[in-house]
C-alpha cells in the first residue's frame, strides 16, 4: 500500500510551469557568464607553473648567497669608519699614543693653509690625471672595440695583464724609466727635445705621469665596454651628417659613450686622489699629496687623531665626487627612459 501510494504521489505531481521557476540571482549569472567566457588559455597562464616558481625562487637564492659577504664587508666598513671618526676627536698622550675623547682641535687644524694647499694640489693632480687618461684611453678603446676584430680579447689581455703586477713594483719600474739617466730622457736628449738640465722626477709632471701610468687601465676598460655596446650604425649616420671623422667622434661617439667615460673618471679620480706612492717615488717635498700627509701623521708623526681628521676630509671630498657621478647616472637613465 505504501509503495502504491508513493507511486501515485509521484505520478500525480505535475511538472512546474517554466514561468513559475525562479531565475538565479543576477550576480550569480554574471559570475557564471564571466567564467564561461574566460579563455581556457588565460586560466592556464594564471596558474603558476614549476618553471615560474623556479624563476621566482632564483632571485631569493642569489639574495641569500650575497647576504653573508655583504654583511661582512658592510660591517667592517662601518666599523672602520666609526673608528676613524671617533679617533678624529681624540688626543695623544705624551708618548704619542692615541686616546679617545671629545676634542675638536684636530678638525679646526684642517683650516691651516698648509693642509688646504696639499688638498688642492691633490685635487688638481687627480683631475689632470683624469683628463690625460681620457685622452689616452679613448683612442685605445676605440681601436680595440671597432677595429680589433677577432683580436679584441687578446688586445684587452695585453693591456690588463701587466697591471696584475704589484702596484709598488710597477711604480719603482716607472721611476727608473723617468729617471735622469733613464731611457726616456736619453731618447729625448738624442733627438734634441731635452738637455742635460731637464728632469722629470721630483716634479709635478713626474707625479702625474706616475698616476696616469698606474690608473689608465681603469679608464680603458669602461670605455671599451661602452663602445662595445654602442650601435655602429650611429657612426655611419654621423659620417653622413658631420662629414669628417673628428666631428663624428666628437658629436656621435663621445655622447654615446659618456656613461663609460663618467665611470672611468670615477675609477681613476678616487684612487688618484688618495695615492701616495707616486708622489713619494716621483715627486719632491713640494709635490706631496694628501695621502702622503696622512701616511706621515700615522707612521712618522705619531699623531693618529690628526691623521684620522685628514682621512675624514679626504673621504668627504671623495664622497662628493661619487655623489655627483650617481646623480649624473640617474639623470642619464631618466633621459634614456623617456
mmCIF file of C-alpha atoms in Angstrom:
data_model
loop_
_atom_site.group_PDB
_atom_site.id
_atom_site.type_symbol
_atom_site.label_atom_id
_atom_site.label_comp_id
_atom_site.label_asym_id
_atom_site.label_seq_id
_atom_site.Cartn_x
_atom_site.Cartn_y
_atom_site.Cartn_z
ATOM 1 C CA UNK A 1 0.000 0.000 0.000
ATOM 2 C CA UNK A 2 2.786 2.355 0.853
ATOM 3 C CA UNK A 3 4.505 1.560 -2.390
ATOM 4 C CA UNK A 4 1.360 2.203 -4.371
ATOM 5 C CA UNK A 5 0.723 5.493 -2.607
ATOM 6 C CA UNK A 6 4.274 6.617 -3.294
ATOM 7 C CA UNK A 7 3.930 5.825 -6.937
ATOM 8 C CA UNK A 8 0.583 7.558 -7.064
ATOM 9 C CA UNK A 9 2.054 10.610 -5.333
ATOM 10 C CA UNK A 10 4.929 10.700 -7.692
ATOM 11 C CA UNK A 11 2.778 10.337 -10.736
ATOM 12 C CA UNK A 12 0.308 12.887 -9.500
ATOM 13 C CA UNK A 13 2.946 15.555 -9.339
ATOM 14 C CA UNK A 14 2.513 17.901 -12.255
ATOM 15 C CA UNK A 15 5.521 19.493 -13.892
ATOM 16 C CA UNK A 16 6.086 23.057 -12.801
ATOM 17 C CA UNK A 17 5.297 25.865 -15.161
ATOM 18 C CA UNK A 18 8.547 27.346 -16.614
ATOM 19 C CA UNK A 19 7.207 30.772 -15.786
ATOM 20 C CA UNK A 20 6.965 29.798 -12.139
ATOM 21 C CA UNK A 21 10.627 28.735 -11.924
ATOM 22 C CA UNK A 22 12.704 31.403 -10.175
ATOM 23 C CA UNK A 23 15.756 32.586 -12.140
ATOM 24 C CA UNK A 24 19.100 32.597 -10.374
ATOM 25 C CA UNK A 25 20.302 35.885 -8.927
ATOM 26 C CA UNK A 26 21.822 38.398 -11.322
ATOM 27 C CA UNK A 27 25.213 38.359 -9.609
ATOM 28 C CA UNK A 28 25.417 34.593 -9.921
ATOM 29 C CA UNK A 29 24.516 34.765 -13.618
ATOM 30 C CA UNK A 30 27.160 37.429 -14.269
ATOM 31 C CA UNK A 31 29.793 35.388 -12.478
ATOM 32 C CA UNK A 32 28.784 32.258 -14.388
ATOM 33 C CA UNK A 33 28.857 34.124 -17.698
ATOM 34 C CA UNK A 34 32.259 35.594 -16.936
ATOM 35 C CA UNK A 35 33.618 32.182 -16.036
ATOM 36 C CA UNK A 36 32.193 30.634 -19.189
ATOM 37 C CA UNK A 37 33.548 33.414 -21.374
ATOM 38 C CA UNK A 38 37.015 33.196 -19.866
ATOM 39 C CA UNK A 39 39.622 31.847 -22.215
ATOM 40 C CA UNK A 40 40.988 28.481 -21.074
ATOM 41 C CA UNK A 41 44.464 29.700 -22.038
ATOM 42 C CA UNK A 42 44.090 32.604 -19.580
ATOM 43 C CA UNK A 43 43.256 30.199 -16.788
ATOM 44 C CA UNK A 44 46.292 28.172 -17.779
ATOM 45 C CA UNK A 45 48.517 31.242 -17.748
ATOM 46 C CA UNK A 46 47.250 32.412 -14.368
ATOM 47 C CA UNK A 47 48.165 29.121 -12.763
ATOM 48 C CA UNK A 48 51.809 29.114 -11.594
ATOM 49 C CA UNK A 49 53.963 26.636 -13.416
ATOM 50 C CA UNK A 50 57.002 24.855 -11.994
ATOM 51 C CA UNK A 51 59.267 26.964 -14.206
ATOM 52 C CA UNK A 52 57.704 30.186 -12.917
ATOM 53 C CA UNK A 53 58.124 29.072 -9.331
ATOM 54 C CA UNK A 54 61.768 28.167 -10.026
ATOM 55 C CA UNK A 55 62.430 31.601 -11.531
ATOM 56 C CA UNK A 56 60.775 33.213 -8.524
ATOM 57 C CA UNK A 57 62.962 31.261 -6.141
ATOM 58 C CA UNK A 58 66.162 32.045 -8.074
ATOM 59 C CA UNK A 59 66.405 35.765 -7.086
ATOM 60 C CA UNK A 60 65.788 34.763 -3.483
ATOM 61 C CA UNK A 61 68.631 32.263 -3.740
ATOM 62 C CA UNK A 62 71.019 34.907 -5.048
ATOM 63 C CA UNK A 63 69.913 37.256 -2.283
ATOM 64 C CA UNK A 64 70.721 34.706 0.402
ATOM 65 C CA UNK A 65 74.061 33.888 -1.243
ATOM 66 C CA UNK A 66 75.080 37.553 -1.378
ATOM 67 C CA UNK A 67 73.896 38.331 2.135
ATOM 68 C CA UNK A 68 76.873 36.915 4.138
ATOM 69 C CA UNK A 69 79.545 38.683 2.087
ATOM 70 C CA UNK A 70 77.555 41.917 2.031
ATOM 71 C CA UNK A 71 77.113 41.896 5.793
ATOM 72 C CA UNK A 72 80.785 41.045 6.282
ATOM 73 C CA UNK A 73 82.020 43.912 4.095
ATOM 74 C CA UNK A 74 79.447 46.396 5.377
ATOM 75 C CA UNK A 75 80.241 45.514 8.988
ATOM 76 C CA UNK A 76 83.961 46.077 8.610
ATOM 77 C CA UNK A 77 83.396 49.240 6.557
ATOM 78 C CA UNK A 78 81.041 50.766 9.093
ATOM 79 C CA UNK A 79 83.271 49.690 11.986
ATOM 80 C CA UNK A 80 86.375 51.231 10.410
ATOM 81 C CA UNK A 81 84.551 54.457 9.577
ATOM 82 C CA UNK A 82 83.257 54.769 13.122
ATOM 83 C CA UNK A 83 86.744 54.085 14.488
ATOM 84 C CA UNK A 84 88.350 56.754 12.310
ATOM 85 C CA UNK A 85 85.564 59.258 13.018
ATOM 86 C CA UNK A 86 85.805 58.821 16.785
ATOM 87 C CA UNK A 87 89.597 58.862 16.699
ATOM 88 C CA UNK A 88 89.482 62.186 14.834
ATOM 89 C CA UNK A 89 88.011 63.675 18.021
ATOM 90 C CA UNK A 90 90.693 62.177 20.229
ATOM 91 C CA UNK A 91 94.081 63.299 21.511
ATOM 92 C CA UNK A 92 97.551 61.860 22.005
ATOM 93 C CA UNK A 93 99.384 61.260 25.265
ATOM 94 C CA UNK A 94 102.996 62.403 25.871
ATOM 95 C CA UNK A 95 104.253 59.131 24.363
ATOM 96 C CA UNK A 96 102.275 59.665 21.143
ATOM 97 C CA UNK A 97 99.655 57.009 21.833
ATOM 98 C CA UNK A 98 96.134 57.863 20.648
ATOM 99 C CA UNK A 99 93.441 58.471 23.236
ATOM 100 C CA UNK A 100 89.726 58.712 22.510
ATOM 101 C CA UNK A 101 87.953 61.822 23.640
ATOM 102 C CA UNK A 102 85.918 64.812 22.527
ATOM 103 C CA UNK A 103 88.397 67.341 21.185
ATOM 104 C CA UNK A 104 87.691 69.452 18.101
ATOM 105 C CA UNK A 105 91.234 70.782 17.806
ATOM 106 C CA UNK A 106 92.048 68.280 15.038
ATOM 107 C CA UNK A 107 89.073 69.434 12.971
ATOM 108 C CA UNK A 108 89.909 73.108 13.390
ATOM 109 C CA UNK A 109 93.509 72.361 12.431
ATOM 110 C CA UNK A 110 92.301 71.356 8.973
ATOM 111 C CA UNK A 111 91.774 75.060 8.231
ATOM 112 C CA UNK A 112 95.562 75.505 8.258
ATOM 113 C CA UNK A 113 96.675 76.859 4.840
ATOM 114 C CA UNK A 114 99.336 74.148 4.634
ATOM 115 C CA UNK A 115 96.691 71.409 4.680
ATOM 116 C CA UNK A 116 94.387 73.204 2.247
ATOM 117 C CA UNK A 117 97.311 73.683 -0.154
ATOM 118 C CA UNK A 118 98.084 69.966 -0.101
ATOM 119 C CA UNK A 119 94.398 69.123 -0.589
ATOM 120 C CA UNK A 120 94.055 71.460 -3.572
ATOM 121 C CA UNK A 121 97.274 70.076 -5.057
ATOM 122 C CA UNK A 122 95.970 66.537 -4.731
ATOM 123 C CA UNK A 123 92.663 67.569 -6.285
ATOM 124 C CA UNK A 124 94.459 69.211 -9.205
ATOM 125 C CA UNK A 125 96.705 66.189 -9.785
ATOM 126 C CA UNK A 126 93.691 63.861 -9.749
ATOM 127 C CA UNK A 127 91.716 65.993 -12.208
ATOM 128 C CA UNK A 128 94.653 66.332 -14.596
ATOM 129 C CA UNK A 129 95.186 62.572 -14.360
ATOM 130 C CA UNK A 130 91.541 62.003 -15.348
ATOM 131 C CA UNK A 131 91.853 64.276 -18.377
ATOM 132 C CA UNK A 132 95.081 62.668 -19.582
ATOM 133 C CA UNK A 133 93.658 59.175 -19.052
ATOM 134 C CA UNK A 134 90.608 60.160 -21.102
ATOM 135 C CA UNK A 135 92.821 61.430 -23.921
ATOM 136 C CA UNK A 136 94.879 58.231 -23.864
ATOM 137 C CA UNK A 137 92.072 55.737 -23.303
ATOM 138 C CA UNK A 138 89.584 56.937 -25.923
ATOM 139 C CA UNK A 139 91.740 56.114 -28.979
ATOM 140 C CA UNK A 140 92.851 52.811 -27.451
ATOM 141 C CA UNK A 141 89.311 51.700 -26.584
ATOM 142 C CA UNK A 142 88.008 52.904 -29.959
ATOM 143 C CA UNK A 143 90.657 50.984 -31.876
ATOM 144 C CA UNK A 144 90.108 47.762 -29.915
ATOM 145 C CA UNK A 145 86.298 47.863 -29.898
ATOM 146 C CA UNK A 146 85.707 48.868 -33.520
ATOM 147 C CA UNK A 147 88.854 47.722 -35.309
ATOM 148 C CA UNK A 148 90.150 44.866 -33.163
ATOM 149 C CA UNK A 149 88.139 42.148 -34.896
ATOM 150 C CA UNK A 150 88.938 38.673 -33.616
ATOM 151 C CA UNK A 151 91.944 40.017 -31.662
ATOM 152 C CA UNK A 152 89.827 42.068 -29.229
ATOM 153 C CA UNK A 153 90.235 39.709 -26.302
ATOM 154 C CA UNK A 154 93.956 39.351 -26.936
ATOM 155 C CA UNK A 155 94.449 43.116 -27.045
ATOM 156 C CA UNK A 156 92.467 43.642 -23.845
ATOM 157 C CA UNK A 157 94.512 40.931 -22.151
ATOM 158 C CA UNK A 158 97.740 42.603 -23.321
ATOM 159 C CA UNK A 159 96.607 45.800 -21.578
ATOM 160 C CA UNK A 160 95.191 44.298 -18.393
ATOM 161 C CA UNK A 161 97.667 41.503 -17.579
ATOM 162 C CA UNK A 162 100.678 43.801 -16.889
ATOM 163 C CA UNK A 163 98.593 45.588 -14.264
ATOM 164 C CA UNK A 164 98.268 42.372 -12.300
ATOM 165 C CA UNK A 165 101.781 43.055 -11.045
ATOM 166 C CA UNK A 166 102.148 44.750 -7.689
ATOM 167 C CA UNK A 167 101.451 48.482 -7.837
ATOM 168 C CA UNK A 168 104.566 49.365 -5.856
ATOM 169 C CA UNK A 169 106.772 47.292 -8.160
ATOM 170 C CA UNK A 170 105.297 48.995 -11.215
ATOM 171 C CA UNK A 171 105.886 52.414 -9.708
ATOM 172 C CA UNK A 172 109.512 51.558 -8.987
ATOM 173 C CA UNK A 173 109.943 50.466 -12.593
ATOM 174 C CA UNK A 174 108.290 53.640 -13.853
ATOM 175 C CA UNK A 175 110.597 55.760 -11.690
ATOM 176 C CA UNK A 176 113.571 54.087 -13.372
ATOM 177 C CA UNK A 177 112.138 54.906 -16.805
ATOM 178 C CA UNK A 178 111.643 58.569 -15.833
ATOM 179 C CA UNK A 179 114.956 58.993 -14.009
ATOM 180 C CA UNK A 180 117.611 61.430 -15.195
ATOM 181 C CA UNK A 181 119.620 58.585 -16.740
ATOM 182 C CA UNK A 182 116.561 56.648 -17.826
ATOM 183 C CA UNK A 183 115.710 55.615 -21.389
ATOM 184 C CA UNK A 184 113.051 58.312 -21.845
ATOM 185 C CA UNK A 185 115.284 61.304 -21.174
ATOM 186 C CA UNK A 186 118.156 59.709 -23.109
ATOM 187 C CA UNK A 187 115.921 59.394 -26.151
ATOM 188 C CA UNK A 188 114.680 62.976 -25.774
ATOM 189 C CA UNK A 189 118.238 64.267 -25.481
ATOM 190 C CA UNK A 190 119.268 62.287 -28.547
ATOM 191 C CA UNK A 191 116.638 63.983 -30.722
ATOM 192 C CA UNK A 192 117.224 67.430 -29.216
ATOM 193 C CA UNK A 193 113.988 67.743 -27.225
ATOM 194 C CA UNK A 194 115.770 67.809 -23.850
ATOM 195 C CA UNK A 195 119.087 68.985 -22.466
ATOM 196 C CA UNK A 196 121.222 67.877 -19.547
ATOM 197 C CA UNK A 197 119.261 70.017 -17.090
ATOM 198 C CA UNK A 198 115.881 68.541 -17.997
ATOM 199 C CA UNK A 199 114.387 66.282 -15.381
ATOM 200 C CA UNK A 200 111.046 64.576 -14.862
ATOM 201 C CA UNK A 201 111.420 63.124 -11.388
ATOM 202 C CA UNK A 202 110.973 65.422 -8.395
ATOM 203 C CA UNK A 203 108.443 67.465 -10.385
ATOM 204 C CA UNK A 204 104.674 67.645 -10.654
ATOM 205 C CA UNK A 205 104.873 66.228 -14.180
ATOM 206 C CA UNK A 206 106.577 63.123 -12.817
ATOM 207 C CA UNK A 207 103.841 62.629 -10.192
ATOM 208 C CA UNK A 208 101.105 62.987 -12.806
ATOM 209 C CA UNK A 209 102.960 60.627 -15.143
ATOM 210 C CA UNK A 210 103.054 58.019 -12.385
ATOM 211 C CA UNK A 211 99.345 58.458 -11.654
ATOM 212 C CA UNK A 212 98.428 58.138 -15.321
ATOM 213 C CA UNK A 213 100.518 55.003 -15.708
ATOM 214 C CA UNK A 214 99.041 53.481 -12.572
ATOM 215 C CA UNK A 215 95.349 54.078 -13.308
ATOM 216 C CA UNK A 216 94.894 54.438 -17.072
ATOM 217 C CA UNK A 217 93.654 50.865 -17.340
ATOM 218 C CA UNK A 218 90.660 51.835 -15.185
ATOM 219 C CA UNK A 219 89.673 54.272 -17.925
ATOM 220 C CA UNK A 220 90.244 51.953 -20.871
ATOM 221 C CA UNK A 221 88.006 49.115 -19.659
ATOM 222 C CA UNK A 222 84.778 51.150 -19.098
ATOM 223 C CA UNK A 223 85.252 52.995 -22.391
ATOM 224 C CA UNK A 224 85.833 49.724 -24.226
ATOM 225 C CA UNK A 225 82.683 48.232 -22.698
ATOM 226 C CA UNK A 226 80.648 51.317 -23.673
ATOM 227 C CA UNK A 227 81.907 51.221 -27.257
ATOM 228 C CA UNK A 228 81.170 47.503 -27.478
ATOM 229 C CA UNK A 229 77.514 48.231 -26.644
ATOM 230 C CA UNK A 230 77.304 51.219 -28.988
ATOM 231 C CA UNK A 231 75.400 50.803 -32.244
ATOM 232 C CA UNK A 232 77.953 51.224 -35.036
ATOM 233 C CA UNK A 233 75.243 52.462 -37.393
ATOM 234 C CA UNK A 234 75.321 55.710 -35.398
ATOM 235 C CA UNK A 235 78.883 56.285 -36.572
ATOM 236 C CA UNK A 236 77.892 55.677 -40.192
ATOM 237 C CA UNK A 237 74.986 58.094 -39.843
ATOM 238 C CA UNK A 238 77.290 60.610 -38.176
ATOM 239 C CA UNK A 239 79.666 60.474 -41.105
ATOM 240 C CA UNK A 240 76.792 61.356 -43.417
ATOM 241 C CA UNK A 241 75.739 64.265 -41.192
ATOM 242 C CA UNK A 242 79.030 65.671 -39.944
ATOM 243 C CA UNK A 243 81.448 64.561 -42.641
ATOM 244 C CA UNK A 244 84.895 64.363 -41.058
ATOM 245 C CA UNK A 245 85.971 61.631 -38.638
ATOM 246 C CA UNK A 246 86.916 64.118 -35.904
ATOM 247 C CA UNK A 247 83.484 65.779 -35.893
ATOM 248 C CA UNK A 248 81.824 62.365 -35.976
ATOM 249 C CA UNK A 249 83.890 61.280 -32.999
ATOM 250 C CA UNK A 250 83.104 64.428 -31.013
ATOM 251 C CA UNK A 251 79.380 64.620 -31.815
ATOM 252 C CA UNK A 252 78.480 60.909 -32.045
ATOM 253 C CA UNK A 253 80.990 58.635 -30.311
ATOM 254 C CA UNK A 254 81.671 60.780 -27.258
ATOM 255 C CA UNK A 255 77.973 61.412 -26.375
ATOM 256 C CA UNK A 256 77.137 57.739 -26.946
ATOM 257 C CA UNK A 257 79.888 56.617 -24.560
ATOM 258 C CA UNK A 258 79.650 59.322 -21.905
ATOM 259 C CA UNK A 259 78.445 56.868 -19.263
ATOM 260 C CA UNK A 260 81.563 54.773 -19.766
ATOM 261 C CA UNK A 261 83.697 57.915 -19.621
ATOM 262 C CA UNK A 262 81.994 59.000 -16.387
ATOM 263 C CA UNK A 263 82.561 55.580 -14.824
ATOM 264 C CA UNK A 264 86.204 55.659 -15.891
ATOM 265 C CA UNK A 265 86.692 59.135 -14.409
ATOM 266 C CA UNK A 266 85.323 57.933 -11.078
ATOM 267 C CA UNK A 267 87.539 54.832 -11.123
ATOM 268 C CA UNK A 268 90.600 56.989 -11.852
ATOM 269 C CA UNK A 269 89.796 60.002 -9.674
ATOM 270 C CA UNK A 270 89.075 58.144 -6.430
ATOM 271 C CA UNK A 271 92.381 56.228 -6.141
ATOM 272 C CA UNK A 272 94.444 59.039 -7.687
ATOM 273 C CA UNK A 273 93.160 61.491 -5.084
ATOM 274 C CA UNK A 274 94.399 59.369 -2.195
ATOM 275 C CA UNK A 275 97.531 57.945 -3.792
ATOM 276 C CA UNK A 276 100.847 58.487 -2.012
ATOM 277 C CA UNK A 277 103.258 56.096 -3.767
ATOM 278 C CA UNK A 278 103.570 58.142 -6.954
ATOM 279 C CA UNK A 279 104.269 61.385 -5.090
ATOM 280 C CA UNK A 280 106.740 59.642 -2.794
ATOM 281 C CA UNK A 281 108.764 57.975 -5.570
ATOM 282 C CA UNK A 282 108.475 60.551 -8.361
ATOM 283 C CA UNK A 283 107.859 63.792 -6.512
ATOM 284 C CA UNK A 284 109.717 66.021 -4.115
ATOM 285 C CA UNK A 285 108.865 67.925 -0.954
ATOM 286 C CA UNK A 286 106.821 70.400 -2.978
ATOM 287 C CA UNK A 287 104.731 67.661 -4.616
ATOM 288 C CA UNK A 288 103.396 65.795 -1.597
ATOM 289 C CA UNK A 289 99.719 64.818 -1.732
ATOM 290 C CA UNK A 290 97.170 64.352 0.995
ATOM 291 C CA UNK A 291 97.877 60.616 1.006
ATOM 292 C CA UNK A 292 101.490 61.350 1.925
ATOM 293 C CA UNK A 293 100.308 63.680 4.660
ATOM 294 C CA UNK A 294 98.022 61.019 6.144
ATOM 295 C CA UNK A 295 100.772 58.414 5.970
ATOM 296 C CA UNK A 296 103.175 60.771 7.730
ATOM 297 C CA UNK A 297 100.725 61.534 10.549
ATOM 298 C CA UNK A 298 100.010 57.860 11.199
ATOM 299 C CA UNK A 299 103.504 56.378 10.943
ATOM 300 C CA UNK A 300 106.146 59.035 11.451
ATOM 301 C CA UNK A 301 104.389 61.878 13.204
ATOM 302 C CA UNK A 302 102.585 59.557 15.658
ATOM 303 C CA UNK A 303 99.534 61.812 15.503
ATOM 304 C CA UNK A 304 96.732 59.387 14.759
ATOM 305 C CA UNK A 305 93.876 61.787 15.656
ATOM 306 C CA UNK A 306 95.090 64.397 13.168
ATOM 307 C CA UNK A 307 95.661 61.670 10.572
ATOM 308 C CA UNK A 308 92.094 60.476 11.143
ATOM 309 C CA UNK A 309 90.780 64.016 10.680
ATOM 310 C CA UNK A 310 92.672 64.298 7.387
ATOM 311 C CA UNK A 311 91.246 60.923 6.358
ATOM 312 C CA UNK A 312 87.704 62.118 7.036
ATOM 313 C CA UNK A 313 88.411 65.242 4.976
ATOM 314 C CA UNK A 314 89.632 63.114 2.078
ATOM 315 C CA UNK A 315 86.617 60.824 2.337
ATOM 316 C CA UNK A 316 84.278 63.835 2.289
ATOM 317 C CA UNK A 317 85.834 65.039 -0.968
ATOM 318 C CA UNK A 318 85.602 61.552 -2.477
ATOM 319 C CA UNK A 319 82.003 61.239 -1.312
ATOM 320 C CA UNK A 320 81.082 64.463 -3.093
ATOM 321 C CA UNK A 321 82.677 63.180 -6.293
ATOM 322 C CA UNK A 322 80.829 59.870 -6.022
ATOM 323 C CA UNK A 323 77.551 61.665 -5.293
ATOM 324 C CA UNK A 324 77.965 63.783 -8.416
ATOM 325 C CA UNK A 325 78.572 60.658 -10.501
ATOM 326 C CA UNK A 326 75.472 58.927 -9.115
ATOM 327 C CA UNK A 327 73.277 61.947 -9.784
ATOM 328 C CA UNK A 328 74.596 62.194 -13.324
ATOM 329 C CA UNK A 329 73.980 58.495 -13.914
ATOM 330 C CA UNK A 330 70.424 58.758 -12.596
ATOM 331 C CA UNK A 331 69.793 61.730 -14.863
ATOM 332 C CA UNK A 332 71.087 59.857 -17.910
ATOM 333 C CA UNK A 333 68.896 56.852 -17.079
ATOM 334 C CA UNK A 334 65.840 59.098 -16.752
ATOM 335 C CA UNK A 335 66.568 60.707 -20.127
ATOM 336 C CA UNK A 336 67.030 57.295 -21.749
ATOM 337 C CA UNK A 337 63.718 56.065 -20.331
ATOM 338 C CA UNK A 338 61.767 58.912 -21.959
#
